[in-house]
Short mmCIF file of C-alpha atoms and ligand atoms in Angstrom, two decimals:
data_model
loop_
_atom_site.label_atom_id
_atom_site.label_comp_id
_atom_site.label_asym_id
_atom_site.label_seq_id
_atom_site.Cartn_x
_atom_site.Cartn_y
_atom_site.Cartn_z
CA MET A 144 -111.87 78.43 -35.04
CA LYS A 145 -110.03 75.75 -33.05
CA ILE A 146 -110.06 76.18 -28.84
CA VAL A 147 -108.25 73.99 -26.75
CA VAL A 148 -109.29 74.29 -22.93
CA LEU A 149 -106.84 73.26 -20.27
CA THR A 150 -108.59 72.48 -16.85
CA GLY A 151 -107.42 72.06 -13.26
CA ALA A 152 -108.94 71.50 -10.06
CA GLY A 153 -109.87 75.00 -9.71
CA ILE A 154 -112.65 74.59 -12.40
CA SER A 155 -114.34 71.97 -9.71
CA ALA A 156 -113.57 74.28 -6.66
CA GLU A 157 -117.05 75.59 -6.42
CA SER A 158 -118.46 71.98 -7.19
CA GLY A 159 -117.10 71.14 -3.69
CA VAL A 160 -114.48 68.84 -5.12
CA PRO A 161 -111.03 70.03 -3.26
CA THR A 162 -107.93 71.66 -5.20
CA PHE A 163 -104.30 70.13 -4.35
CA ARG A 164 -101.85 73.14 -3.26
CA ASP A 165 -104.53 75.82 -1.75
CA ALA A 166 -104.56 76.02 2.22
CA ASP A 167 -107.68 73.16 2.82
CA GLY A 168 -106.31 71.88 -0.59
CA LEU A 169 -105.87 68.06 -0.91
CA TRP A 170 -102.35 67.45 -0.40
CA GLU A 171 -102.55 69.52 3.13
CA GLY A 172 -102.16 66.73 5.65
CA HIS A 173 -100.88 64.16 2.98
CA ASP A 174 -97.58 63.01 1.82
CA VAL A 175 -98.08 63.36 -1.84
CA MET A 176 -95.54 60.84 -2.96
CA GLN A 177 -97.57 58.13 -0.19
CA VAL A 178 -100.84 58.36 -2.09
CA ALA A 179 -99.89 59.73 -5.91
CA SER A 180 -96.84 57.48 -6.69
CA PRO A 181 -96.37 53.97 -7.71
CA GLU A 182 -93.55 53.76 -4.73
CA GLY A 183 -96.64 54.80 -2.43
CA PHE A 184 -98.69 52.38 -3.63
CA GLU A 185 -96.26 49.87 -3.34
CA ALA A 186 -95.58 50.65 -0.03
CA ASP A 187 -99.25 50.74 1.49
CA PRO A 188 -101.70 49.82 -1.07
CA GLU A 189 -104.93 49.74 1.35
CA LEU A 190 -104.09 53.36 2.20
CA VAL A 191 -103.51 54.50 -1.43
CA GLN A 192 -106.78 52.02 -2.26
CA ARG A 193 -109.05 53.84 0.53
CA PHE A 194 -107.91 57.95 -0.06
CA TYR A 195 -109.45 57.52 -3.95
CA ASP A 196 -112.14 54.82 -2.32
CA LEU A 197 -113.18 58.29 -0.71
CA ARG A 198 -113.06 60.26 -3.85
CA ARG A 199 -114.69 58.26 -5.91
CA ALA A 200 -117.60 57.84 -3.64
CA HIS A 201 -117.62 61.51 -3.12
CA LEU A 202 -118.55 61.87 -6.54
CA THR A 203 -121.89 61.20 -6.41
CA ASP A 204 -122.40 64.49 -3.71
CA VAL A 205 -120.96 66.78 -6.28
CA GLU A 206 -122.51 68.43 -9.50
CA PRO A 207 -121.05 70.18 -11.91
CA ASN A 208 -120.68 73.70 -11.57
CA ALA A 209 -121.34 76.74 -13.78
CA ALA A 210 -118.15 76.46 -15.44
CA HIS A 211 -118.29 73.16 -16.64
CA LEU A 212 -121.75 74.16 -18.02
CA ALA A 213 -120.65 76.48 -20.08
CA LEU A 214 -117.95 74.75 -21.60
CA GLY A 215 -120.87 71.87 -22.70
CA ARG A 216 -122.85 74.77 -24.02
CA LEU A 217 -119.51 76.17 -26.03
CA GLU A 218 -119.08 72.53 -27.65
CA LYS A 219 -122.76 72.14 -28.82
CA THR A 220 -121.95 75.64 -31.33
CA LEU A 221 -117.76 74.43 -31.88
CA GLY A 222 -118.17 70.89 -31.99
CA PRO A 223 -115.03 69.04 -32.62
CA ASP A 224 -113.43 72.19 -32.55
CA LEU A 225 -113.12 72.49 -28.47
CA LEU A 226 -111.32 69.94 -27.10
CA VAL A 227 -110.90 70.43 -23.38
CA ILE A 228 -107.94 68.70 -22.00
CA THR A 229 -108.29 68.33 -18.16
CA GLN A 230 -105.95 67.22 -15.60
CA ASN A 231 -109.02 66.78 -13.23
CA VAL A 232 -109.95 62.99 -12.20
CA ASP A 233 -113.68 63.74 -11.42
CA ASP A 234 -116.40 63.17 -14.17
CA LEU A 235 -117.84 66.69 -13.65
CA HIS A 236 -116.89 67.81 -17.43
CA GLU A 237 -119.14 64.84 -18.88
CA ARG A 238 -121.96 65.79 -16.65
CA GLY A 239 -121.54 69.39 -17.48
CA GLY A 240 -122.23 68.59 -21.05
CA SER A 241 -118.45 68.09 -22.71
CA THR A 242 -118.27 65.02 -24.97
CA ASN A 243 -114.55 65.92 -26.15
CA VAL A 244 -112.79 65.33 -22.87
CA LEU A 245 -109.13 64.28 -22.72
CA HIS A 246 -108.35 63.07 -19.12
CA MET A 247 -104.64 63.19 -18.95
CA HIS A 248 -104.49 62.22 -15.38
CA GLY A 249 -106.88 59.60 -15.58
CA GLU A 250 -110.17 59.11 -14.25
CA LEU A 251 -111.62 57.87 -10.59
CA ARG A 252 -114.56 56.15 -12.22
CA SER A 253 -112.05 54.30 -14.16
CA ALA A 254 -109.57 50.93 -12.80
CA LEU A 255 -106.64 49.72 -14.32
CA CYS A 256 -105.37 46.30 -14.22
CA LEU A 257 -102.04 46.00 -13.41
CA ALA A 258 -101.64 42.12 -14.68
CA CYS A 259 -103.77 42.43 -17.79
CA ALA A 260 -103.09 46.36 -18.33
CA ASP A 261 -106.91 46.92 -19.19
CA ARG A 262 -108.92 49.71 -18.13
CA PHE A 263 -112.62 49.30 -17.02
CA GLU A 264 -115.56 51.68 -15.97
CA TRP A 265 -115.61 51.69 -11.76
CA ASP A 266 -117.84 52.82 -9.47
CA GLY A 267 -117.60 50.97 -6.69
CA ASP A 268 -114.28 50.95 -4.02
CA LEU A 269 -111.24 48.66 -4.83
CA SER A 270 -109.96 48.63 -1.41
CA HIS A 271 -111.57 45.04 -1.08
CA ALA A 272 -108.92 44.10 -4.17
CA PRO A 273 -112.28 42.77 -6.38
CA ALA A 274 -111.03 40.71 -9.34
CA CYS A 275 -110.66 42.35 -12.77
CA PRO A 276 -113.51 41.61 -15.11
CA GLY A 277 -110.81 41.18 -17.68
CA CYS A 278 -108.38 38.66 -16.55
CA GLY A 279 -110.02 37.86 -12.87
CA ALA A 280 -106.64 38.54 -10.82
CA ALA A 281 -107.23 40.90 -7.65
CA THR A 282 -104.64 43.39 -8.93
CA LEU A 283 -106.65 46.51 -9.86
CA ARG A 284 -106.01 49.95 -9.00
CA PRO A 285 -106.95 53.50 -9.43
CA ASP A 286 -106.49 54.39 -13.13
CA ILE A 287 -105.01 57.79 -12.15
CA VAL A 288 -101.88 58.87 -13.50
CA TRP A 289 -99.12 59.28 -10.63
CA PHE A 290 -95.99 61.31 -10.00
CA GLY A 291 -93.77 59.44 -12.49
CA GLU A 292 -96.12 57.78 -14.62
CA ILE A 293 -96.62 59.33 -18.16
CA PRO A 294 -99.78 61.24 -18.83
CA TYR A 295 -102.73 59.92 -21.01
CA ARG A 296 -103.11 61.09 -24.83
CA MET A 297 -100.22 63.24 -24.93
CA GLU A 298 -99.82 62.79 -28.70
CA GLU A 299 -103.70 63.73 -29.32
CA ALA A 300 -103.04 66.62 -26.91
CA LEU A 301 -100.00 68.13 -28.44
CA GLN A 302 -101.61 67.85 -31.98
CA ALA A 303 -104.71 70.02 -30.80
CA LEU A 304 -102.32 72.36 -29.22
CA GLN A 305 -100.48 72.79 -32.53
CA GLU A 306 -103.76 73.37 -34.52
CA ALA A 307 -105.47 75.78 -31.88
CA ASP A 308 -106.41 79.22 -32.38
CA LEU A 309 -107.04 79.85 -28.79
CA PHE A 310 -105.57 78.16 -25.86
CA VAL A 311 -107.27 78.46 -22.35
CA SER A 312 -106.12 77.73 -18.97
CA VAL A 313 -108.72 77.51 -16.13
CA GLY A 314 -108.00 76.81 -12.95
CA THR A 315 -104.61 75.32 -12.59
CA SER A 316 -101.51 76.26 -10.66
CA SER A 317 -99.53 75.45 -13.58
CA GLN A 318 -97.00 73.70 -11.35
CA VAL A 319 -97.38 70.33 -12.94
CA TYR A 320 -95.44 69.17 -16.18
CA PRO A 321 -96.34 68.47 -19.08
CA ALA A 322 -99.55 70.77 -18.54
CA ALA A 323 -97.50 73.67 -17.46
CA ALA A 324 -95.86 73.54 -20.47
CA PHE A 325 -99.12 73.86 -22.91
CA VAL A 326 -99.03 77.19 -22.47
CA HIS A 327 -96.11 77.86 -24.83
CA TRP A 328 -96.63 74.67 -27.05
CA ALA A 329 -99.81 76.41 -28.12
CA ALA A 330 -98.22 80.05 -28.18
CA GLU A 331 -95.45 78.80 -30.42
CA GLN A 332 -97.55 77.77 -32.76
CA GLY A 333 -99.59 81.22 -32.93
CA ALA A 334 -102.24 80.74 -30.66
CA ARG A 335 -103.67 83.38 -28.34
CA THR A 336 -103.35 82.28 -25.17
CA LEU A 337 -105.75 83.37 -22.03
CA GLU A 338 -105.23 82.25 -18.34
CA LEU A 339 -108.77 82.08 -16.25
CA ASN A 340 -107.87 81.67 -12.44
CA MET A 341 -108.89 82.91 -8.98
CA ASN A 342 -105.51 84.33 -8.58
CA GLY A 343 -102.30 85.08 -10.65
CA THR A 344 -100.28 81.93 -11.09
CA ILE A 345 -96.41 81.60 -11.58
CA ALA A 346 -96.98 81.29 -15.76
CA SER A 347 -99.50 84.34 -15.69
CA GLU A 348 -96.60 86.42 -17.28
CA ASP A 349 -96.92 83.51 -20.62
CA PHE A 350 -100.20 84.54 -21.07
CA ASP A 351 -101.62 87.13 -23.73
CA GLU A 352 -104.15 87.85 -21.30
CA VAL A 353 -104.96 87.27 -17.80
CA ARG A 354 -108.35 87.16 -15.69
CA THR A 355 -108.87 86.83 -12.30
CA GLY A 356 -111.75 85.26 -10.22
CA PRO A 357 -113.93 82.03 -10.00
CA ALA A 358 -114.20 80.10 -13.13
CA GLY A 359 -117.85 79.81 -11.95
CA THR A 360 -118.02 83.11 -12.80
CA LEU A 361 -115.20 83.84 -15.62
CA VAL A 362 -115.57 80.98 -17.51
CA PRO A 363 -119.67 81.48 -18.55
CA ALA A 364 -118.97 85.30 -19.15
CA TRP A 365 -115.93 84.13 -21.28
CA VAL A 366 -118.16 81.92 -23.27
CA ASP A 367 -120.77 84.36 -23.92
CA GLU A 368 -118.51 86.70 -25.13
CA LEU A 369 -117.11 84.08 -27.70
CA LEU A 370 -120.45 82.99 -28.55
CA ASP A 371 -121.42 86.86 -29.34
CA GLY A 372 -118.81 87.60 -31.35
CA LEU A 373 -119.09 84.09 -33.66
P1 OAD B 401 -103.55 72.72 -7.91
O1 OAD B 401 -104.57 72.55 -6.38
O2 OAD B 401 -102.04 72.55 -8.19
O3 OAD B 401 -103.90 74.37 -8.26
C1 OAD B 401 -105.57 74.38 -7.97
C2 OAD B 401 -105.57 76.43 -8.96
O4 OAD B 401 -106.95 76.43 -9.17
C3 OAD B 401 -105.10 77.32 -7.84
O5 OAD B 401 -104.08 77.89 -9.06
C4 OAD B 401 -106.35 77.87 -7.60
O6 OAD B 401 -105.71 79.85 -7.61
C5 OAD B 401 -107.04 77.96 -8.94
N1 OAD B 401 -108.75 78.20 -7.85
C6 OAD B 401 -109.07 77.73 -6.60
N2 OAD B 401 -110.22 77.90 -6.45
C7 OAD B 401 -110.62 78.39 -7.83
C8 OAD B 401 -112.13 78.98 -8.51
N3 OAD B 401 -113.18 78.67 -7.83
N4 OAD B 401 -111.96 79.25 -9.64
C9 OAD B 401 -111.01 79.40 -10.22
N5 OAD B 401 -109.68 78.86 -9.89
C10 OAD B 401 -109.75 78.28 -9.09
O7 OAD B 401 -104.38 72.09 -8.84
P2 OAD B 401 -103.89 71.61 -10.51
O8 OAD B 401 -103.56 72.93 -11.09
O9 OAD B 401 -105.05 71.51 -11.01
O10 OAD B 401 -102.39 65.40 -10.42
O11 OAD B 401 -102.89 70.71 -10.09
C11 OAD B 401 -102.22 69.65 -11.33
C12 OAD B 401 -101.85 68.29 -10.69
O12 OAD B 401 -101.49 68.40 -9.46
C13 OAD B 401 -103.37 67.21 -10.52
O13 OAD B 401 -103.98 67.13 -11.54
C14 OAD B 401 -102.98 66.49 -9.27
C15 OAD B 401 -101.83 67.33 -8.71
O14 OAD B 401 -100.72 66.63 -8.28
C16 OAD B 401 -102.81 64.11 -10.54
O15 OAD B 401 -103.29 63.85 -9.19
C17 OAD B 401 -101.63 63.01 -11.06
#
């Protein structure tokens, strides 16, 4: 059985990573376009670098929760038949044991060079304008897909969605495209669809089944159920 799991900020909420659109979310108190668009970066690069430096540094204070660990456990049985497509830029899936992870919105622990277009693993700050390890220019930016930019690896995602028997959406508000369209792409090809979220979303009616509650409870329960049935 081939499974695609799409994850959003809600899966990392119980680890202490703030979501975006919930009350107390990351976009509260921030003009989204100021810190998540190429125009915002051009207008005030230091502000944007500091915003992502703080988020990158915060990763050392958080740990994967039961939902990340359950997906890691599921991969041990399914191997490459499980693909996690995440909108998250944290590294909690990898630290939870998943290896087949597609970061469609980029990664905090990566830097992108505006001069040579290469990407580099990056753990420190970027606000002091360090030199690019590839070309030496001081032109590194966070390797995050901002509004108006094209998500990474969408051909692979589409291919996996076309082949999926089951599509599961976890902890995403389904307000940002193209991820919000994945449920349709998967269903059109005959996949069963399941939404796991704290609340219903604007996309809930498009799923075959919806379960509401915290990801740290729902995801391990779903994985146990699936493994029992194999
Ligand atoms: P949102 O903040 O829009 O939505 C988070 C979802 O998680 C909501 O539907 C919440 O109900 C749900 N949620 C919160 N806590 C939860 C929990 N403990 N268990 C289960 N669900 C929970 O975040 P995303 O949908 O991920 O893009 O946002 C999508 C994109 O918008 C992000 O990748 C980001 C943002 O702009 C970029 O930064 C490029």
